[in-house]
Tab-separated table of C-alpha atoms in Angstrom:
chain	number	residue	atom	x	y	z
A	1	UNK	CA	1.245	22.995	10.605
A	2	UNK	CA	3.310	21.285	7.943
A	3	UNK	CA	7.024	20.448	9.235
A	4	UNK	CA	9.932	21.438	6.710
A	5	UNK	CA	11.032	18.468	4.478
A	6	UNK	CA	14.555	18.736	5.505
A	7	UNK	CA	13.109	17.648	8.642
A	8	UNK	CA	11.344	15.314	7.586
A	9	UNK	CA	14.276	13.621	5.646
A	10	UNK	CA	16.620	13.942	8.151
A	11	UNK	CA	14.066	12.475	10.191
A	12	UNK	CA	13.421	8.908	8.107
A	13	UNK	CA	16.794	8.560	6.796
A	14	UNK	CA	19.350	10.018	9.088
A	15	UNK	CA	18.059	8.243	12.645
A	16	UNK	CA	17.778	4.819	13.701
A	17	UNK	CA	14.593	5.882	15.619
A	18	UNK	CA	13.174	7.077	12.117
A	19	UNK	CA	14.256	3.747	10.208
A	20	UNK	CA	12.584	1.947	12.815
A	21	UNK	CA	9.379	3.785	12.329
A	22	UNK	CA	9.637	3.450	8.457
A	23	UNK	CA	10.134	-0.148	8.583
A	24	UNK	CA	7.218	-0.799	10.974
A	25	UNK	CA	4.637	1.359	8.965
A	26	UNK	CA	5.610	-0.176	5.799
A	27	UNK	CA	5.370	-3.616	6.291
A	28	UNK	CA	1.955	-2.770	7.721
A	29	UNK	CA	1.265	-1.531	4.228
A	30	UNK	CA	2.607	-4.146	2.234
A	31	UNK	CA	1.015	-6.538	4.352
A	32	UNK	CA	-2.659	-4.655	3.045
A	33	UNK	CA	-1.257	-3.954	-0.045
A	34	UNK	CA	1.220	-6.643	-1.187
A	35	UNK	CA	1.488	-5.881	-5.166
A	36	UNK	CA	0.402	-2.797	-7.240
A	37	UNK	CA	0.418	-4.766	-10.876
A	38	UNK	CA	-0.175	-2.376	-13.768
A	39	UNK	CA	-2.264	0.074	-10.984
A	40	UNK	CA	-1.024	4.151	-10.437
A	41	UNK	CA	0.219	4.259	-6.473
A	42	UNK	CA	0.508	8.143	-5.466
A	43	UNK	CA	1.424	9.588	-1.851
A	44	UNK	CA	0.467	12.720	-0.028
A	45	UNK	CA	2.203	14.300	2.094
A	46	UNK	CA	6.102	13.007	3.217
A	47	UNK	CA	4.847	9.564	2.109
A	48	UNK	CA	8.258	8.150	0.171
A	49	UNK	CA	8.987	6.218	3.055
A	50	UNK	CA	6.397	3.761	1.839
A	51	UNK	CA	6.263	4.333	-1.703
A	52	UNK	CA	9.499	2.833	-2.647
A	53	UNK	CA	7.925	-1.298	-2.566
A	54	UNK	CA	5.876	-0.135	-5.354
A	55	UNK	CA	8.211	0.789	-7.847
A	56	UNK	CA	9.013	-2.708	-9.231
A	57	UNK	CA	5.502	-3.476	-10.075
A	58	UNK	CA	3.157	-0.189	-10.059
A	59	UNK	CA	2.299	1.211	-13.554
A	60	UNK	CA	3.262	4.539	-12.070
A	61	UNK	CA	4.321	6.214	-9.148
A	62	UNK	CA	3.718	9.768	-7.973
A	63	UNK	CA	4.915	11.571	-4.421
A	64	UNK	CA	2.878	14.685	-4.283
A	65	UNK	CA	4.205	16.915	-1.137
A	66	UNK	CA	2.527	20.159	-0.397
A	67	UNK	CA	3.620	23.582	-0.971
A	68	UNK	CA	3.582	24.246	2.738
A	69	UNK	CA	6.413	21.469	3.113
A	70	UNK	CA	8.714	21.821	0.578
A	71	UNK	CA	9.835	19.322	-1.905
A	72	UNK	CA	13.170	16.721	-2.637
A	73	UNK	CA	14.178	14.740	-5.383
A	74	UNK	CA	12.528	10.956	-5.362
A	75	UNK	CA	13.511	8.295	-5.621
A	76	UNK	CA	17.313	8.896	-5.201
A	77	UNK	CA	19.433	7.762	-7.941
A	78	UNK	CA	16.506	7.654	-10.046
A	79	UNK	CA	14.150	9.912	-12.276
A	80	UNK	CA	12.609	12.156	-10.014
A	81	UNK	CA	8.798	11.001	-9.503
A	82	UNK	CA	8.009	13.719	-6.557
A	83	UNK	CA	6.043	17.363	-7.364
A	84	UNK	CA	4.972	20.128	-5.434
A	85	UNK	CA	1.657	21.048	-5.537
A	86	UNK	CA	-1.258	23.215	-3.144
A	87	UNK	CA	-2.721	20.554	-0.713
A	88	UNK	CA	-6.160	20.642	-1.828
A	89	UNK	CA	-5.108	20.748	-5.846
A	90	UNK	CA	-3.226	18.210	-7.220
A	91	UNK	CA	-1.727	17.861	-10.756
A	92	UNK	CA	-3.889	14.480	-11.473
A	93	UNK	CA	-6.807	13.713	-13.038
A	94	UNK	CA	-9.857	12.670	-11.877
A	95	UNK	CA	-10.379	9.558	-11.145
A	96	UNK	CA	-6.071	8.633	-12.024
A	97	UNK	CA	-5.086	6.892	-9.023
A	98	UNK	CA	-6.167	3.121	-8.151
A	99	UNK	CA	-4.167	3.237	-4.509
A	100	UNK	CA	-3.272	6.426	-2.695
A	101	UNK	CA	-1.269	6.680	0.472
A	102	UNK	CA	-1.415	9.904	3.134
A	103	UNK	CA	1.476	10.471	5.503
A	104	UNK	CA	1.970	13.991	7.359
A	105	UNK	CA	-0.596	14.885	5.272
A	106	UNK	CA	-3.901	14.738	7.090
A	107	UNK	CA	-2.808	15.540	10.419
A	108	UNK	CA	-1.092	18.687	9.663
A	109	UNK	CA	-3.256	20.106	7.024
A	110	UNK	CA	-4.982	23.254	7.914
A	111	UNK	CA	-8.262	22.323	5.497
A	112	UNK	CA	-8.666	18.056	6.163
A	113	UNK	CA	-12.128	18.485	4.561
A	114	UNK	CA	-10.859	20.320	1.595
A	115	UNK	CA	-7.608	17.561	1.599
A	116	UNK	CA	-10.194	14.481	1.987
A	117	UNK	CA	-11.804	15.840	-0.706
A	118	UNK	CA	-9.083	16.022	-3.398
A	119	UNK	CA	-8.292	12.684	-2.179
A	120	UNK	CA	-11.810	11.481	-3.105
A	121	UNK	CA	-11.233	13.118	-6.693
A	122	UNK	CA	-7.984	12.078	-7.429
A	123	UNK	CA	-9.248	7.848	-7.068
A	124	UNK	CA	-10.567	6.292	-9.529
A	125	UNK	CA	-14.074	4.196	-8.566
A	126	UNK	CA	-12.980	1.292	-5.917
A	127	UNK	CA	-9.974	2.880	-5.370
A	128	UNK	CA	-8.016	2.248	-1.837
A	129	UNK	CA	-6.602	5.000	0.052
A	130	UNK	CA	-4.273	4.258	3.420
A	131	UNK	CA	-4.293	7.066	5.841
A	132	UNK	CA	-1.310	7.017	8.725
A	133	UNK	CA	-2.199	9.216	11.526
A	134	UNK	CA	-0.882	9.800	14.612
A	135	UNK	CA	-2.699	8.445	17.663
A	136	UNK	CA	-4.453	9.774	20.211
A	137	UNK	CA	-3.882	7.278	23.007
A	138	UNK	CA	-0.057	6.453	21.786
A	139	UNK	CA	3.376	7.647	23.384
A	140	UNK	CA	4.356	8.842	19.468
A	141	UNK	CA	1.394	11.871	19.835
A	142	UNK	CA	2.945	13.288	22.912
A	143	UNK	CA	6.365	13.497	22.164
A	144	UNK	CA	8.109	15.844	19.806
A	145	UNK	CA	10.926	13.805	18.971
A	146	UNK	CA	8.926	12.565	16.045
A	147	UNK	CA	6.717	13.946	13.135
A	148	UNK	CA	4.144	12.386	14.792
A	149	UNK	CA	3.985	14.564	17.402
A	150	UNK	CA	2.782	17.373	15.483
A	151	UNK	CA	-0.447	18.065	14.089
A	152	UNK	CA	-4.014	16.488	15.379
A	153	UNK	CA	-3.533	13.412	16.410
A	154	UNK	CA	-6.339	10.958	16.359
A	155	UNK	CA	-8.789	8.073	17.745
A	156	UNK	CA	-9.782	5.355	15.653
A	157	UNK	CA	-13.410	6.695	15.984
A	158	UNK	CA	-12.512	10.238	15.104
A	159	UNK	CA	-10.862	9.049	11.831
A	160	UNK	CA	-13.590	6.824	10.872
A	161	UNK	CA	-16.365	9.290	11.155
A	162	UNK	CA	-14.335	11.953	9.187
A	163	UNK	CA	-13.761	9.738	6.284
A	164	UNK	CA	-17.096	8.691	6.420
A	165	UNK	CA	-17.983	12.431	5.913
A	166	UNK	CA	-15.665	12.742	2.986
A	167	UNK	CA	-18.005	9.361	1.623
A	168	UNK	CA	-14.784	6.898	2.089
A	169	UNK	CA	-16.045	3.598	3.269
A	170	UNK	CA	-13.286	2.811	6.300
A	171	UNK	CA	-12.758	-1.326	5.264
A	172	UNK	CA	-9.339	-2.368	7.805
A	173	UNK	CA	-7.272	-0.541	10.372
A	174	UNK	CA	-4.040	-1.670	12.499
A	175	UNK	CA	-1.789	0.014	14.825
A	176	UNK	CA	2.102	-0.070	14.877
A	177	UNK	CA	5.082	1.655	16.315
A	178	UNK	CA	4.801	0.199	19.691
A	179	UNK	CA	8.232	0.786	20.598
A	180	UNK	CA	9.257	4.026	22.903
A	181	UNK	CA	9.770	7.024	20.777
A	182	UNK	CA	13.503	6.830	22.046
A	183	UNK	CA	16.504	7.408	20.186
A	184	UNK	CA	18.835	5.552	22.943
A	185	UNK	CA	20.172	2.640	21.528
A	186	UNK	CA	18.658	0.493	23.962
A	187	UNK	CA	15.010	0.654	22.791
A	188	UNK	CA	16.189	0.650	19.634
A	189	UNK	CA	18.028	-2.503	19.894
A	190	UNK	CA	14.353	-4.069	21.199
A	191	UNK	CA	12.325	-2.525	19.086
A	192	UNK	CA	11.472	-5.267	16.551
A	193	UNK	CA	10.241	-7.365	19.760
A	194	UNK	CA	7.948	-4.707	21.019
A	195	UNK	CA	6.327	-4.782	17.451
A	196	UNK	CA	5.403	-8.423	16.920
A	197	UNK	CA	4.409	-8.408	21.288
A	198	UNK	CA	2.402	-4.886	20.981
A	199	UNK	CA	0.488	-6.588	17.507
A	200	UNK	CA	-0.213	-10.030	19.449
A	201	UNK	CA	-1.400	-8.688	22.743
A	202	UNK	CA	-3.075	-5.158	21.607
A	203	UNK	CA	-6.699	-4.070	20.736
A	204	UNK	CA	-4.769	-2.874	17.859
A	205	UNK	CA	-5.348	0.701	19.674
A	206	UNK	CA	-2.033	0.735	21.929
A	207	UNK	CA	0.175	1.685	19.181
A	208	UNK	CA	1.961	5.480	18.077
A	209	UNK	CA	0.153	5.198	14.581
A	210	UNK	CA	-3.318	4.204	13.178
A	211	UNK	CA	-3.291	2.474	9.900
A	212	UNK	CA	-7.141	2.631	8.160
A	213	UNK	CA	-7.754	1.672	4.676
A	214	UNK	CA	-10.557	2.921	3.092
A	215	UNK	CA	-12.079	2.838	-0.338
A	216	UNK	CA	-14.336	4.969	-2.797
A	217	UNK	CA	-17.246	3.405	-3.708
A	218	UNK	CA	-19.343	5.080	-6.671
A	219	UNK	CA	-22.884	3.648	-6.958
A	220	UNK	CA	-25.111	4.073	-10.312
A	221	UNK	CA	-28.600	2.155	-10.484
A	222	UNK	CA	-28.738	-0.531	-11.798
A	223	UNK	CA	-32.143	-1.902	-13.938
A	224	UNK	CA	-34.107	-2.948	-11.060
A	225	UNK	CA	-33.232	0.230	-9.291
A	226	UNK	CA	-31.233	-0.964	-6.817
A	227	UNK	CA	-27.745	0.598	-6.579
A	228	UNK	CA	-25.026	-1.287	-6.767
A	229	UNK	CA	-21.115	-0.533	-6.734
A	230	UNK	CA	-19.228	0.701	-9.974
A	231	UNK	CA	-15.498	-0.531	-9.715
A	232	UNK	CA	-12.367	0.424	-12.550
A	233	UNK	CA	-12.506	-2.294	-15.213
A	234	UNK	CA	-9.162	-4.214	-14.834
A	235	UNK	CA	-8.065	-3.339	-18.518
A	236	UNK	CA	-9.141	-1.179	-21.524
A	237	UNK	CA	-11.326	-3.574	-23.540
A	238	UNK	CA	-12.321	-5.619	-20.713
A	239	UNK	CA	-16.326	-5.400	-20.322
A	240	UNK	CA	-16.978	-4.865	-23.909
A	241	UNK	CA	-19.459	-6.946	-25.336
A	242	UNK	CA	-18.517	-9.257	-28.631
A	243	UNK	CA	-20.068	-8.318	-32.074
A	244	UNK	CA	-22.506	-10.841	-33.045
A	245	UNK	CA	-22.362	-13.069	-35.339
A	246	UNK	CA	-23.297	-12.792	-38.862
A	247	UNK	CA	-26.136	-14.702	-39.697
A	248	UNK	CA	-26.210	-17.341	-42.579
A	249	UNK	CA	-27.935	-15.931	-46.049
């Protein structure tokens, strides 16, 4: 079950409890992903909470939010870089997106294999995809204060082997948000300190939200028949090989 946008909005931009959370997820992901140079970053889901470090340096920038959710205009005060589309068919190419981000997307979708799917089509080879679920063993799961607290929340097991399925190779996972899911002021107030005490001390398991990057890896043979990985060139005529030379008559 998708939640309404408005909520979701309301949510990330209209509490302190939601700022919190936005701040704590997306310096996890700038931390994994600290630049986007010349690459296309797209989100699924209500991801525009962490899109907006990438719009200085990404080549482009796409917020895709499903039909089931309803859409708003992104970035605000700028040319509008959010559609809506079906969940499991998305107006991108194959292969158009070098880093992809899923928030309220996952969790909440009614088809995940169908979603993880699209998600596989829409990288390009070697692309890196974040997915932020809720999880299982966190306070953020059981409470319905939060967007977290709808949907299927996870383990970090559960959401490995399902994008293992979907052939994503998990690579690097984290947990945050290990603050109360409180509005009172008081947590609030602390909640900077529980972060940087829940990410010494954890397993990384104790937290609301799982973090896991993974990546698509496309193998081809190679001439001895062994396969090896096939990764997007870094620029149009990198890889070619030189003419050769004209001999001397």
């Amino acid at each position: 079950m998708h939640l309404d946008v408005v909520e979701l909005r309301n949510f990330y931009y209209r509490t302190g409890l939601g700022r919190a959370a936005q701040r704590a997820i997306r310096e996890q992901v700038v931390s994994y992903w600290p630049d986007a140079q010349r690459q296309t970053v797209a989100g699924f889901g209500f991801s525009v909470p962490l899109l907006r470090p990438f719009l200085s340096d990404a080549r482009r920038v796409i917020a895709l939010m499903p039909d089931q959710q309803g859409v708003m205009h992104w970035p605000a005060g700028m040319p509008n870089v959010s559609a809506l589309c079906p969940e499991t068919r998305w107006p991108v190419q194959t292969g158009f997106v070098d880093k992809l981000l899923v928030m309220h997307g996952l969790e909440t979708s009614d088809a995940p294999d169908a979603l993880l799917e699209e998600c596989w089509r829409a990288l390009g080879p070697g692309g890196k995809a974040m997915f932020i679920v809720p999880n299982r063993g966190g306070l953020w799961s059981r409470s319905d204060s939060t967007p977290f607290g709808y949907g299927r929340p996870y383990s970090l097991g559960q959401l490995e082997s399902q994008l293992r399925r979907a052939r994503f190779v998990p690579e690097r996972h984290a947990a945050v948000l290990f603050q109360p899911p409180s509005h009172k002021r008081h947590w609030l107030r602390w909640g900077p300190v529980w972060e940087k005490i829940g990410r010494r001390l954890s397993s990384g398991l104790a937290g609301g939200v799982l973090v896991v990057e993974a990546s698509k890896q496309v193998y081809a043979k190679t001439g001895s028949g062994t396969p090896e990985a096939v990764r997007r060139k870094g620029g149009v005529l990198e890889g070619l090989r030189p003419a050769p030379e004209a001999k001397p008559v």
